[in-house]
Short mmCIF file of C-alpha atoms in Angstrom, two decimals:
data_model
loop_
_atom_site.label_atom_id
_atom_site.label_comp_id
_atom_site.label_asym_id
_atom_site.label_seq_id
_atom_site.Cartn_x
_atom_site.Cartn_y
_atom_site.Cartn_z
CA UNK L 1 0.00 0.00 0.00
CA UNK L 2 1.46 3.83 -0.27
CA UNK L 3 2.54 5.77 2.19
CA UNK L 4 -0.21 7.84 3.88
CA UNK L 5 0.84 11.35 3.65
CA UNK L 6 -0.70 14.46 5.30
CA UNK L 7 -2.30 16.64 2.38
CA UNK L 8 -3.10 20.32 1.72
CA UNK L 9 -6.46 20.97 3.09
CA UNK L 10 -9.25 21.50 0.63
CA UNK L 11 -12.09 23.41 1.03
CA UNK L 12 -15.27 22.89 -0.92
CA UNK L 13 -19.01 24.55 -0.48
CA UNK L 14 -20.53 21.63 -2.56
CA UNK L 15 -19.53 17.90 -3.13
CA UNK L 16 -20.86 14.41 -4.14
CA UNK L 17 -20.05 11.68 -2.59
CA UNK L 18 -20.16 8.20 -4.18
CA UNK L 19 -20.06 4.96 -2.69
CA UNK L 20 -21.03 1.06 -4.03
CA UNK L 21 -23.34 -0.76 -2.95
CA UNK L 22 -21.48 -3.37 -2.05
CA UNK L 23 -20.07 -0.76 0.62
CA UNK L 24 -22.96 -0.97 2.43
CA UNK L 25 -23.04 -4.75 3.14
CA UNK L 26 -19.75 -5.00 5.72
CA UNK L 27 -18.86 -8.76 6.02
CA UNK L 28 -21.77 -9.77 4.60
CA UNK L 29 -21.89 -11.79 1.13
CA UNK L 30 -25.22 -9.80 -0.02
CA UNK L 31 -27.82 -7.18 1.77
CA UNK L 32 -27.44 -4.40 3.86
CA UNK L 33 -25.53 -4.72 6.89
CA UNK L 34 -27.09 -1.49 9.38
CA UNK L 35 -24.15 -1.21 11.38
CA UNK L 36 -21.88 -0.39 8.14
CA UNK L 37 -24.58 2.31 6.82
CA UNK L 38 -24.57 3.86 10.37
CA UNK L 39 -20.62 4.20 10.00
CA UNK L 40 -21.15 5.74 6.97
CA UNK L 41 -23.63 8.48 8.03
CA UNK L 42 -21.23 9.17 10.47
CA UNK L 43 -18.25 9.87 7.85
CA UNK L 44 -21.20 12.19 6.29
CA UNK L 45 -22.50 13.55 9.69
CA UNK L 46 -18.62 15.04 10.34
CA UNK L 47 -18.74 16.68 6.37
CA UNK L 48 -21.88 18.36 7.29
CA UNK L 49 -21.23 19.40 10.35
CA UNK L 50 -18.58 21.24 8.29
CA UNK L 51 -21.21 23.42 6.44
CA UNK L 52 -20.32 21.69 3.17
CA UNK L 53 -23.35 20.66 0.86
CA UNK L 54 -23.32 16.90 0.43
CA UNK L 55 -24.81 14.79 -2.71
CA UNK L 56 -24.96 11.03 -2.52
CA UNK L 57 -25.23 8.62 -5.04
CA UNK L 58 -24.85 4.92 -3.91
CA UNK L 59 -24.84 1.62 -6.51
CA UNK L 60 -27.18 -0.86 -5.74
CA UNK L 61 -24.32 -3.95 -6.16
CA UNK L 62 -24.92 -5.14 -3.00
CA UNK L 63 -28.73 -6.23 -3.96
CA UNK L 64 -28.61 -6.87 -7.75
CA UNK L 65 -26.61 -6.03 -10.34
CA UNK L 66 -27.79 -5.18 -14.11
CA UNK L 67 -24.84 -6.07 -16.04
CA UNK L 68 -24.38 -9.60 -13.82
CA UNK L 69 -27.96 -10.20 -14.63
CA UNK L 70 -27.84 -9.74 -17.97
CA UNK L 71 -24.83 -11.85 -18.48
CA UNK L 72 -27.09 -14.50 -16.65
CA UNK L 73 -29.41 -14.48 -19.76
CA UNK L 74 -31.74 -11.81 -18.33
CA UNK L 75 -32.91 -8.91 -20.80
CA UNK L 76 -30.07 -5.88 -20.77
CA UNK L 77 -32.70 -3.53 -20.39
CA UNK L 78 -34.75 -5.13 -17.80
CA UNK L 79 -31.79 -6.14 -15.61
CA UNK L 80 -30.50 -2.45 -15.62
CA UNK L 81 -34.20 -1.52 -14.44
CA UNK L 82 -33.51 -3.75 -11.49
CA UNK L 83 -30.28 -2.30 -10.87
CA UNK L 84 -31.78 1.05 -10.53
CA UNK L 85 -34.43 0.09 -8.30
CA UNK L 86 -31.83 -1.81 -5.77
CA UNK L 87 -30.30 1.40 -5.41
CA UNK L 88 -33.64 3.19 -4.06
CA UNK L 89 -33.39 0.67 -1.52
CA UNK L 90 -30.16 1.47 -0.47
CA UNK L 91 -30.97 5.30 -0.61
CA UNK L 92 -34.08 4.61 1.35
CA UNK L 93 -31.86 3.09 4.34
CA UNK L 94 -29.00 5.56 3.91
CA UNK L 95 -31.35 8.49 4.39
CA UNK L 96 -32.89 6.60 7.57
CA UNK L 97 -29.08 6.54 9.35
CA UNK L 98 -28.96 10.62 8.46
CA UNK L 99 -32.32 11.45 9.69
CA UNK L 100 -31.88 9.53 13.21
CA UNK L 101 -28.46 12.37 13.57
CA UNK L 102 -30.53 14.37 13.04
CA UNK L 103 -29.65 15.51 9.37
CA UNK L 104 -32.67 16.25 7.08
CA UNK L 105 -32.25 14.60 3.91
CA UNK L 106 -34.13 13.98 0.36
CA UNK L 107 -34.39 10.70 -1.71
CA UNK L 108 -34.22 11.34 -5.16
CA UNK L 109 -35.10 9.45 -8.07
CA UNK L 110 -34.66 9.31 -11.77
CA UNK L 111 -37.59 6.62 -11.78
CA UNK L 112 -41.43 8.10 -10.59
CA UNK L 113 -41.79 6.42 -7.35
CA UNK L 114 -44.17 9.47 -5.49
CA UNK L 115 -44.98 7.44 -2.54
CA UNK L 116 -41.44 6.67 -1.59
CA UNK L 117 -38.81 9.33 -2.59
CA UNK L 118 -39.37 12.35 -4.98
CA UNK L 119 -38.52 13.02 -9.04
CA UNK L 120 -35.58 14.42 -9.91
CA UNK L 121 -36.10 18.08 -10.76
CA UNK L 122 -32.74 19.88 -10.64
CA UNK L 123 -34.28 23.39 -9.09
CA UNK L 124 -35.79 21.75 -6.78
CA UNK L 125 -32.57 19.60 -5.52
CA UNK L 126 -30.26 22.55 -5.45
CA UNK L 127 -33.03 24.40 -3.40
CA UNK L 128 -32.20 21.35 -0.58
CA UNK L 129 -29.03 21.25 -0.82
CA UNK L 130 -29.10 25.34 0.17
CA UNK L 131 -31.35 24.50 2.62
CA UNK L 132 -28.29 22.22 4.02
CA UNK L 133 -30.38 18.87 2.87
CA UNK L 134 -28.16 15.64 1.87
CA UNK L 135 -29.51 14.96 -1.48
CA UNK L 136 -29.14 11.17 -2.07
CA UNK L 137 -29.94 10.78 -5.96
CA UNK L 138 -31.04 6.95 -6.90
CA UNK L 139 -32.05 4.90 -10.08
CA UNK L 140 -28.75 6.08 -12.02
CA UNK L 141 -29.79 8.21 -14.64
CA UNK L 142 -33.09 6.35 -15.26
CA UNK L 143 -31.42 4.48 -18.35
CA UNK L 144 -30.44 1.46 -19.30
CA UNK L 145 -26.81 0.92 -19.81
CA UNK L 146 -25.76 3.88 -17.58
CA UNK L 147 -23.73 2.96 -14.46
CA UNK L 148 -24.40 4.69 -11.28
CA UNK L 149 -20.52 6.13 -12.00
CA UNK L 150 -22.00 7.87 -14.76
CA UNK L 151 -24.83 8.95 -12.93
CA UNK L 152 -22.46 10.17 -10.24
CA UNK L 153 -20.79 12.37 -12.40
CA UNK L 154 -23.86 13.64 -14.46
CA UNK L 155 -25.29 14.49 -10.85
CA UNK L 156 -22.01 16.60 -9.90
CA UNK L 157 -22.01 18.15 -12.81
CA UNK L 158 -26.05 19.22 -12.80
CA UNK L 159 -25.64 20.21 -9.21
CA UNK L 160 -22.75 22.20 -9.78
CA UNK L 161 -20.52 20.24 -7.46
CA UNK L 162 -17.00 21.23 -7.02
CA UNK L 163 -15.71 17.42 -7.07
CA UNK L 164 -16.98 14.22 -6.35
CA UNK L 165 -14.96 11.72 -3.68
CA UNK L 166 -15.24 7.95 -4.27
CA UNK L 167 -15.13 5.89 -1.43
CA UNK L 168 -13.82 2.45 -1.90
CA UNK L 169 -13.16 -0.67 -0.22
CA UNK L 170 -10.32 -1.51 1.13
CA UNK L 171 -8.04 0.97 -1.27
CA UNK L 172 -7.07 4.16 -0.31
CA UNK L 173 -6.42 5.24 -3.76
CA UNK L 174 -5.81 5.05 -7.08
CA UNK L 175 -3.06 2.57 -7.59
CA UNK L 176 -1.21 1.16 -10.82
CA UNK L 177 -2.73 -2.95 -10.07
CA UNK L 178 -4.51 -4.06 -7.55
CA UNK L 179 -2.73 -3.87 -3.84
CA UNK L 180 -4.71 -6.14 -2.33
CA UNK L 181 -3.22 -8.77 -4.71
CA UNK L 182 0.40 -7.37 -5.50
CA UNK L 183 2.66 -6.24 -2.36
CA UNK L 184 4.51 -3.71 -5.11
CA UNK L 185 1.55 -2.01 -5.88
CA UNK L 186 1.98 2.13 -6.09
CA UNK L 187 -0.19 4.26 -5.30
CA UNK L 188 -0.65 7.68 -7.46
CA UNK L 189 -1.05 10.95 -5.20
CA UNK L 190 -2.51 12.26 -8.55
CA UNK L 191 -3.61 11.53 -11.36
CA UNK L 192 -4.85 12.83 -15.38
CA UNK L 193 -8.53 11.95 -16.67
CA UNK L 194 -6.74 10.55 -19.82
CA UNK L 195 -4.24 8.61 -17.66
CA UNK L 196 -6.90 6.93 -16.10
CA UNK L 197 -8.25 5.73 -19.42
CA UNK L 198 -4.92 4.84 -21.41
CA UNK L 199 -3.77 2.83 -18.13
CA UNK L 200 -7.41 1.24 -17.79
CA UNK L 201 -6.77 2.66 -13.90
CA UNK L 202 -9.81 1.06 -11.58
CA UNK L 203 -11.46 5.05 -10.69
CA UNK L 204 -15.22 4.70 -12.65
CA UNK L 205 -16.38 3.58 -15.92
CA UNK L 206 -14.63 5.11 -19.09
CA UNK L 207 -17.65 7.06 -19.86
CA UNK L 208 -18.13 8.72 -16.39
CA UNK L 209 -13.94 9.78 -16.51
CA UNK L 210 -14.28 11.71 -19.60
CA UNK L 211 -17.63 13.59 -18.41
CA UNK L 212 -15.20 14.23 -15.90
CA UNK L 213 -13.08 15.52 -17.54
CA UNK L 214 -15.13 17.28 -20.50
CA UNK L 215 -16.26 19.48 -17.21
CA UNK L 216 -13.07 19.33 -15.37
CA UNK L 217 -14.27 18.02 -12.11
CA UNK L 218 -11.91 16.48 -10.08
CA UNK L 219 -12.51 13.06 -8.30
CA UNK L 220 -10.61 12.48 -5.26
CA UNK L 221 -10.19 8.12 -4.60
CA UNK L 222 -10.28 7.39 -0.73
CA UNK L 223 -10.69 3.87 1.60
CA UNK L 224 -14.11 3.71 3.37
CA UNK L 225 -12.46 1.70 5.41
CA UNK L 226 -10.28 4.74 7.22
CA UNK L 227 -12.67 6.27 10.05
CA UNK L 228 -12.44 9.93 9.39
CA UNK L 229 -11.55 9.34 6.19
CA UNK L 230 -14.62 11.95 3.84
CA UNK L 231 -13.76 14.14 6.73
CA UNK L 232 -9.95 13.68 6.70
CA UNK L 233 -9.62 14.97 2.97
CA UNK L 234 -10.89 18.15 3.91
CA UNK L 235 -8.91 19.26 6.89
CA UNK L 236 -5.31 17.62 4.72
CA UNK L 237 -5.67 14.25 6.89
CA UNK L 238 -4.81 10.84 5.36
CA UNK L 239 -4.12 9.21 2.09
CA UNK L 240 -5.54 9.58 -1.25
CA UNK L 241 -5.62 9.89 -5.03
CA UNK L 242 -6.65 13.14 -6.74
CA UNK L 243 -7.85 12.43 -10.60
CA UNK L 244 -7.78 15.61 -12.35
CA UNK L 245 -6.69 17.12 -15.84
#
């Protein structure tokens, strides 16, 4: 793994913050595991505690998966439809851990579902989000064939946020292979959009990078795994990868 070096703090009014599903289920092999969102909420809590705006998106991996369905033998288009609707689920019980500390929060989808979370209209979100509201956006983009990494960055970039952080498991970075498989693994303290997509580099999908970068919004890689670690980035704490142009 790299070294963990203190940063330079960064200061931001607005950010998304993207996470897998599969984040969400801890030890488990499948589901939600409620302890792991509560630790989450907490990472968020400290941001917002911070006065920084917050935007979620979170995969829905950890329930179904569109793409594994598919390969399965399932329709594309159907599978991706189930993909989106695992994430509501997972924005459903992310917004319960904010709202018992206390943080008001809005579920927001790209799918109708009136009785359960509200429609994506983009006024309307940045009007919570002023209103210091965590705005956790589910069903991807409401297509087929979009990841939620692309949805990520399409959100950022509608909400006007000044980066997005990825939180992933177990890596505190962006790194040239895998570390949790090769002891000589290196780990980048930055990063260029394109290198990201000549090296095939593990950050999102190829099309969320280069709406990235069309809109030059940097992505900063971090482990989820690191208590403090959303937090951390912002006051120049801890390790991890900036992805920028």
């Amino acid at each position: 793994m790299g070294d963990v070096k203190a940063a330079t703090p960064v200061t931001f009014k607005r950010v998304l913050l993207k996470i897998s599903g599969e984040a969400l289920m801890g030890d488990q092999g499948f589901g939600l595991h409620p302890p792991t969102v509560e630790r989450i909420a907490a990472e968020v809590e400290k941001v917002h505690q911070l006065g920084v705006e917050i935007c979620m998106v979170i995969g829905g991996g950890n329930i179904f998966r569109g793409l594994q369905g598919s390969a399965q033998g399932m329709e594309r288009t159907t599978a991706d439809y189930m993909g989106m609707i695992a994430t509501v689920m997972n924005a459903l019980a992310m917004q319960s851990s904010l709202e018992s500390r206390g943080i008001h929060s809005r579920v927001i989808t790209a799918i109708r579902m009136d009785e359960v979370a509200e429609p994506y209209i983009r006024r309307r979100a940045v009007r919570h989000l002023e209103k210091k509201r965590v705005c956790i956006f589910a069903a991807g983009t409401g297509n087929p064939y979009f990841t939620t990494d692309t949805a990520a960055t399409l959100r950022a970039n509608e909400m006007s946020c000044e980066a997005i952080f990825m939180g992933k498991n177990g890596v505190d970075g962006v790194y040239d292979k895998d570390p949790r498989k090769h002891e000589d693994a290196k780990r980048y303290e930055s990063v260029s959009y394109d290198e990201v997509l000549t090296r095939n580099l593990k950050v999102m999908d190829a099309s969320a990078i280069a709406l990235a970068r069309d809109n030059s919004k940097p992505i900063y890689v971090f482990s989820l795994d690191e208590p403090g670690g959303f937090c951390g980035i912002l006051r120049g704490e801890g390790a991890y990868t900036r992805v920028h142009a």
